[in-house]
Amino acid sequence: MPEALEMRDVVANIGEYRILDGVRLAVPEGSVTVMLGRNGAGKTTTLRTIMGFVPCLNGTVRLFGDSLAGLPPHRIARLGVGYVPEDANVFPNLTVAENLRLALPRAHGRAQAEEAVEQVLGLFPDLRQAYRRWAGHLSGGQRQMLAIASVLVSQPRVMLIDEPSKGLSPRFVDLLGEVIAQLRGRTTVLLVEQNLRLAAVAGERFTLLDEGRTVMEGPMEELLENTALQQRYLGVRVRERGN
Ligand SMILES: Nc1ncnc2c1ncn2[C@@H]1O[C@H](COP(=O)(O)OP(=O)(O)O)[C@@H](O)[C@H]1O
Ligand SMILES: [Mg+2]
């Protein structure tokens, strides 16, 4: 069985700068894998390379065994890769319901659409409550939930989520962790996260990035037990543990 998502020896530039130089990761189907690394390590660039926004100059990116080499972002999205970028946007002048409906696959009939929305609302009680409200009136945390829900409702085979906890209150960070943990088995998630607490709640496996390369991968417990590793590659963020 091929991995849902696999990268090997990936090299990528932005302009003339080498940003990724040896990214390797394996995301098993149905798992939540967390990618960690300090600011500037290359996490966002890795997700953008998977999506085809940044060309992969060397190495391989595979989705369920098939190479994504040279495909444009819209083709990669159509193959079932959902992307929730950093500072994900929602449509502020539409309601929560309208945001979700807009994200549904066009081929869905009415019953199928209702079922897809219902399934997603089951994971996000906050959004069910705010279903008829303008997305622009939601809190930052609720907006982040809506951005994730909008991708989820399209039933992606693999979801890439970039630092969803950024700027959120501790209550929402915990909520997000629980929501993402519930995605296990429903879809496959590659979550970028600097918040070790959220990573610990949501993730089963980790991949650690530093200066554009993968330095370690393994079960989440290995990272949680290894404070030396946390200190070396995640630095000051370690202090957030147990807050
Ligand atoms: N548009 C850009 N132009 C030049 N350098 C960039 C650009 N985007 C990112 N970088 C550089 O690439 C490196 C990795 O950035 P990024 O992938 O955003 O890291 P992370 O998401 O881990 O914080 C950083 O050194 C950053 O300065
Ligand atoms: Mg980033």
Short mmCIF file of C-alpha atoms and ligand atoms in Angstrom, two decimals:
data_model
loop_
_atom_site.label_atom_id
_atom_site.label_comp_id
_atom_site.label_asym_id
_atom_site.label_seq_id
_atom_site.Cartn_x
_atom_site.Cartn_y
_atom_site.Cartn_z
CA MET A 1 0.00 0.00 0.00
CA PRO A 2 1.48 3.36 -0.98
CA GLU A 3 1.37 6.18 1.57
CA ALA A 4 -1.38 8.75 1.09
CA LEU A 5 1.31 11.38 0.69
CA GLU A 6 5.00 10.88 0.30
CA MET A 7 7.93 13.21 -0.38
CA ARG A 8 11.47 12.11 -0.98
CA ASP A 9 14.60 14.24 -1.26
CA VAL A 10 12.56 17.26 -2.31
CA VAL A 11 14.46 20.33 -3.47
CA ALA A 12 12.75 23.66 -4.18
CA ASN A 13 13.75 27.28 -4.75
CA ILE A 14 11.96 30.55 -4.31
CA GLY A 15 13.50 32.85 -6.89
CA GLU A 16 17.17 31.95 -6.80
CA TYR A 17 17.17 30.92 -3.15
CA ARG A 18 17.28 27.26 -2.23
CA ILE A 19 14.51 26.92 0.35
CA LEU A 20 13.97 23.16 0.51
CA ASP A 21 16.90 20.78 0.27
CA GLY A 22 16.09 17.28 1.39
CA VAL A 23 12.46 17.19 2.55
CA ARG A 24 11.22 13.69 3.18
CA LEU A 25 7.89 12.74 4.68
CA ALA A 26 5.39 9.95 4.71
CA VAL A 27 1.77 10.46 5.69
CA PRO A 28 -0.08 7.15 6.15
CA GLU A 29 -3.67 7.01 4.93
CA GLY A 30 -6.16 8.02 7.62
CA SER A 31 -3.51 9.49 9.91
CA VAL A 32 -2.86 12.97 11.23
CA THR A 33 0.83 13.73 10.76
CA VAL A 34 2.22 16.94 12.19
CA MET A 35 5.05 18.86 10.58
CA LEU A 36 7.01 20.93 13.07
CA GLY A 37 9.98 23.23 12.86
CA ARG A 38 10.87 26.76 13.84
CA ASN A 39 9.94 29.88 11.88
CA GLY A 40 11.53 29.86 8.46
CA ALA A 41 12.24 26.11 8.50
CA GLY A 42 10.35 25.67 5.22
CA LYS A 43 7.01 24.26 6.40
CA THR A 44 4.79 26.56 4.34
CA THR A 45 7.05 26.12 1.32
CA THR A 46 6.71 22.35 1.69
CA LEU A 47 2.90 22.61 1.56
CA ARG A 48 3.10 25.00 -1.40
CA THR A 49 5.39 22.54 -3.18
CA ILE A 50 2.91 19.70 -2.62
CA MET A 51 0.16 21.94 -4.08
CA GLY A 52 2.27 22.80 -7.12
CA PHE A 53 2.57 26.52 -6.33
CA VAL A 54 6.33 26.05 -5.91
CA PRO A 55 8.05 23.77 -8.46
CA CYS A 56 9.75 20.65 -7.14
CA LEU A 57 13.23 20.81 -8.73
CA ASN A 58 14.41 17.44 -7.54
CA GLY A 59 13.05 14.47 -5.65
CA THR A 60 9.49 13.14 -5.70
CA VAL A 61 6.05 14.04 -4.39
CA ARG A 62 3.51 11.22 -4.58
CA LEU A 63 -0.21 11.04 -3.81
CA PHE A 64 -1.29 7.43 -3.20
CA GLY A 65 1.70 6.35 -5.25
CA ASP A 66 1.14 8.69 -8.21
CA SER A 67 3.66 11.42 -8.95
CA LEU A 68 2.40 15.01 -8.76
CA ALA A 69 5.40 16.26 -10.73
CA GLY A 70 4.65 19.17 -13.03
CA LEU A 71 0.92 19.34 -12.27
CA PRO A 72 -0.62 22.79 -11.73
CA PRO A 73 -2.39 23.55 -8.41
CA HIS A 74 -5.94 23.20 -9.77
CA ARG A 75 -5.17 19.69 -11.05
CA ILE A 76 -3.64 18.72 -7.71
CA ALA A 77 -6.73 20.08 -5.93
CA ARG A 78 -8.93 18.06 -8.26
CA LEU A 79 -6.96 14.90 -7.40
CA GLY A 80 -8.26 15.39 -3.86
CA VAL A 81 -5.68 17.49 -2.05
CA GLY A 82 -7.39 20.11 0.12
CA TYR A 83 -5.34 23.10 1.30
CA VAL A 84 -6.06 25.38 4.24
CA PRO A 85 -3.35 28.05 3.94
CA GLU A 86 -1.95 30.16 6.75
CA ASP A 87 -4.36 32.98 7.60
CA ALA A 88 -7.03 31.10 5.70
CA ASN A 89 -9.79 33.28 4.34
CA VAL A 90 -13.51 32.78 4.33
CA PHE A 91 -16.11 34.86 2.48
CA PRO A 92 -17.05 37.47 5.12
CA ASN A 93 -20.15 38.69 3.28
CA LEU A 94 -21.66 35.23 3.09
CA THR A 95 -23.17 33.22 5.90
CA VAL A 96 -21.54 30.12 7.34
CA ALA A 97 -24.11 28.07 5.43
CA GLU A 98 -23.29 29.82 2.16
CA ASN A 99 -19.54 29.43 2.69
CA LEU A 100 -19.99 25.70 3.15
CA ARG A 101 -22.37 25.32 0.22
CA LEU A 102 -19.96 27.17 -2.06
CA ALA A 103 -17.22 24.69 -1.16
CA LEU A 104 -19.29 21.62 -2.08
CA PRO A 105 -18.34 19.65 -5.18
CA ARG A 106 -20.54 20.83 -8.06
CA ALA A 107 -21.54 17.27 -8.92
CA HIS A 108 -23.33 16.83 -5.58
CA GLY A 109 -27.10 16.52 -5.74
CA ARG A 110 -29.21 18.14 -3.04
CA ALA A 111 -29.41 15.14 -0.72
CA GLN A 112 -25.71 14.43 -1.08
CA ALA A 113 -24.89 18.07 -0.39
CA GLU A 114 -27.03 18.16 2.73
CA GLU A 115 -25.43 15.00 4.01
CA ALA A 116 -21.90 16.34 3.41
CA VAL A 117 -22.71 19.58 5.25
CA GLU A 118 -24.41 17.69 8.08
CA GLN A 119 -21.35 15.46 8.53
CA VAL A 120 -19.04 18.44 8.75
CA LEU A 121 -21.33 20.33 11.16
CA GLY A 122 -21.21 17.27 13.40
CA LEU A 123 -17.54 18.02 13.94
CA PHE A 124 -17.98 21.76 14.50
CA PRO A 125 -20.71 22.55 17.05
CA ASP A 126 -19.67 26.24 16.97
CA LEU A 127 -20.42 26.43 13.27
CA ARG A 128 -23.76 24.71 13.64
CA GLN A 129 -24.73 27.40 16.13
CA ALA A 130 -23.49 30.16 13.86
CA TYR A 131 -24.91 28.55 10.71
CA ARG A 132 -27.01 31.56 9.60
CA ARG A 133 -24.54 34.24 10.69
CA TRP A 134 -22.23 36.25 8.44
CA ALA A 135 -18.79 34.70 8.34
CA GLY A 136 -17.41 38.22 8.82
CA HIS A 137 -19.00 38.31 12.28
CA LEU A 138 -17.31 35.15 13.51
CA SER A 139 -14.42 35.20 15.98
CA GLY A 140 -10.93 34.40 14.69
CA GLY A 141 -11.20 30.88 16.03
CA GLN A 142 -14.59 30.28 14.46
CA ARG A 143 -13.32 31.63 11.15
CA GLN A 144 -10.40 29.21 11.27
CA MET A 145 -12.90 26.39 11.95
CA LEU A 146 -14.97 27.54 8.96
CA ALA A 147 -11.89 27.59 6.72
CA ILE A 148 -11.12 23.99 7.72
CA ALA A 149 -14.78 22.96 7.41
CA SER A 150 -14.99 24.49 3.93
CA VAL A 151 -12.14 22.30 2.73
CA LEU A 152 -13.44 19.26 4.58
CA VAL A 153 -16.88 19.51 3.00
CA SER A 154 -15.31 18.85 -0.41
CA GLN A 155 -14.23 15.45 0.98
CA PRO A 156 -10.53 15.65 0.17
CA ARG A 157 -8.41 12.51 0.19
CA VAL A 158 -5.60 14.45 1.84
CA MET A 159 -5.78 17.76 3.72
CA LEU A 160 -2.91 20.18 4.25
CA ILE A 161 -3.49 22.60 7.12
CA ASP A 162 -0.98 25.40 7.78
CA GLU A 163 -0.64 26.66 11.37
CA PRO A 164 -4.32 26.90 12.24
CA SER A 165 -3.62 27.86 15.86
CA LYS A 166 -1.84 31.09 14.96
CA GLY A 167 -3.31 33.98 16.92
CA LEU A 168 -6.01 31.91 18.60
CA SER A 169 -6.92 31.90 22.29
CA PRO A 170 -5.97 28.79 24.32
CA ARG A 171 -9.63 27.73 24.38
CA PHE A 172 -9.72 27.60 20.59
CA VAL A 173 -6.33 25.93 20.36
CA ASP A 174 -7.70 23.09 22.48
CA LEU A 175 -10.91 22.94 20.47
CA LEU A 176 -8.96 22.84 17.23
CA GLY A 177 -6.81 20.03 18.56
CA GLU A 178 -9.90 17.99 19.35
CA VAL A 179 -11.48 18.70 15.97
CA ILE A 180 -8.35 17.74 14.06
CA ALA A 181 -7.89 14.60 16.17
CA GLN A 182 -11.41 13.59 15.10
CA LEU A 183 -10.34 13.73 11.46
CA ARG A 184 -8.24 10.62 12.01
CA GLY A 185 -9.69 7.81 9.96
CA ARG A 186 -12.05 10.16 8.07
CA THR A 187 -9.39 11.70 5.89
CA THR A 188 -5.61 12.03 5.87
CA VAL A 189 -4.09 15.18 7.35
CA LEU A 190 -0.71 16.84 7.12
CA LEU A 191 -0.85 19.54 9.79
CA VAL A 192 1.79 22.23 10.11
CA GLU A 193 1.93 23.41 13.68
CA GLN A 194 4.39 25.14 15.99
CA ASN A 195 2.16 24.68 18.99
CA LEU A 196 3.40 21.47 20.57
CA ARG A 197 0.33 21.19 22.73
CA LEU A 198 -2.00 21.15 19.72
CA ALA A 199 0.41 18.82 17.89
CA ALA A 200 0.31 16.42 20.84
CA VAL A 201 -3.48 16.35 20.98
CA ALA A 202 -4.06 16.03 17.24
CA GLY A 203 -1.08 14.17 15.82
CA GLU A 204 -0.12 10.53 15.63
CA ARG A 205 3.14 11.01 13.80
CA PHE A 206 5.57 13.90 13.46
CA THR A 207 8.04 15.08 10.90
CA LEU A 208 10.58 17.64 11.99
CA LEU A 209 11.92 20.20 9.54
CA ASP A 210 15.00 22.37 10.00
CA GLU A 211 16.64 24.68 7.46
CA GLY A 212 14.69 23.17 4.60
CA ARG A 213 15.33 19.52 5.38
CA THR A 214 13.73 16.73 7.34
CA VAL A 215 15.78 15.95 10.43
CA MET A 216 13.53 13.34 12.01
CA GLU A 217 10.23 11.49 11.67
CA GLY A 218 8.41 9.09 13.96
CA PRO A 219 5.48 8.47 16.29
CA MET A 220 4.39 11.63 18.17
CA GLU A 221 5.37 10.11 21.54
CA GLU A 222 9.02 10.05 20.49
CA LEU A 223 9.02 13.81 20.06
CA LEU A 224 7.04 14.42 23.26
CA GLU A 225 9.50 12.35 25.30
CA ASN A 226 12.58 13.93 23.77
CA THR A 227 12.97 17.37 25.33
CA ALA A 228 16.49 17.75 23.92
CA LEU A 229 15.07 17.37 20.42
CA GLN A 230 12.31 19.87 21.18
CA GLN A 231 14.79 22.37 22.53
CA ARG A 232 17.17 21.99 19.63
CA TYR A 233 14.64 22.27 16.83
CA LEU A 234 11.65 24.05 18.31
CA GLY A 235 13.50 26.34 20.70
CA VAL A 236 11.55 28.65 22.95
CA ARG A 237 8.17 27.24 21.92
CA VAL A 238 8.80 24.31 24.25
CA ARG A 239 7.83 26.53 27.19
CA GLU A 240 4.25 26.52 25.96
CA ARG A 241 3.95 22.92 27.07
CA GLY A 242 1.56 22.44 29.92
CA ASN A 243 0.29 26.03 29.91
N1 LIG B 1 8.42 34.81 -1.25
C1 LIG B 1 9.60 34.56 -0.66
N2 LIG B 1 10.73 35.18 -1.09
C2 LIG B 1 11.92 34.94 -0.52
N3 LIG B 1 12.11 34.08 0.51
C3 LIG B 1 11.04 33.46 0.98
C4 LIG B 1 9.72 33.65 0.43
N4 LIG B 1 8.86 32.87 1.11
C5 LIG B 1 9.60 32.24 2.03
N5 LIG B 1 10.88 32.58 1.96
C6 LIG B 1 12.00 32.09 2.82
O1 LIG B 1 11.95 30.69 2.80
C7 LIG B 1 12.26 30.16 4.07
C8 LIG B 1 11.16 29.21 4.49
O2 LIG B 1 9.93 29.93 4.63
P1 LIG B 1 8.58 29.20 5.02
O3 LIG B 1 8.40 28.02 4.16
O4 LIG B 1 7.53 30.23 5.00
O5 LIG B 1 8.91 28.73 6.51
P2 LIG B 1 7.93 28.32 7.70
O6 LIG B 1 6.57 28.12 7.15
O7 LIG B 1 8.54 27.06 8.25
O8 LIG B 1 8.01 29.41 8.71
C9 LIG B 1 12.42 31.34 5.00
O9 LIG B 1 13.80 31.57 5.17
C10 LIG B 1 11.78 32.48 4.26
O10 LIG B 1 12.41 33.68 4.55
MG MG B 2 4.75 29.01 7.62
#
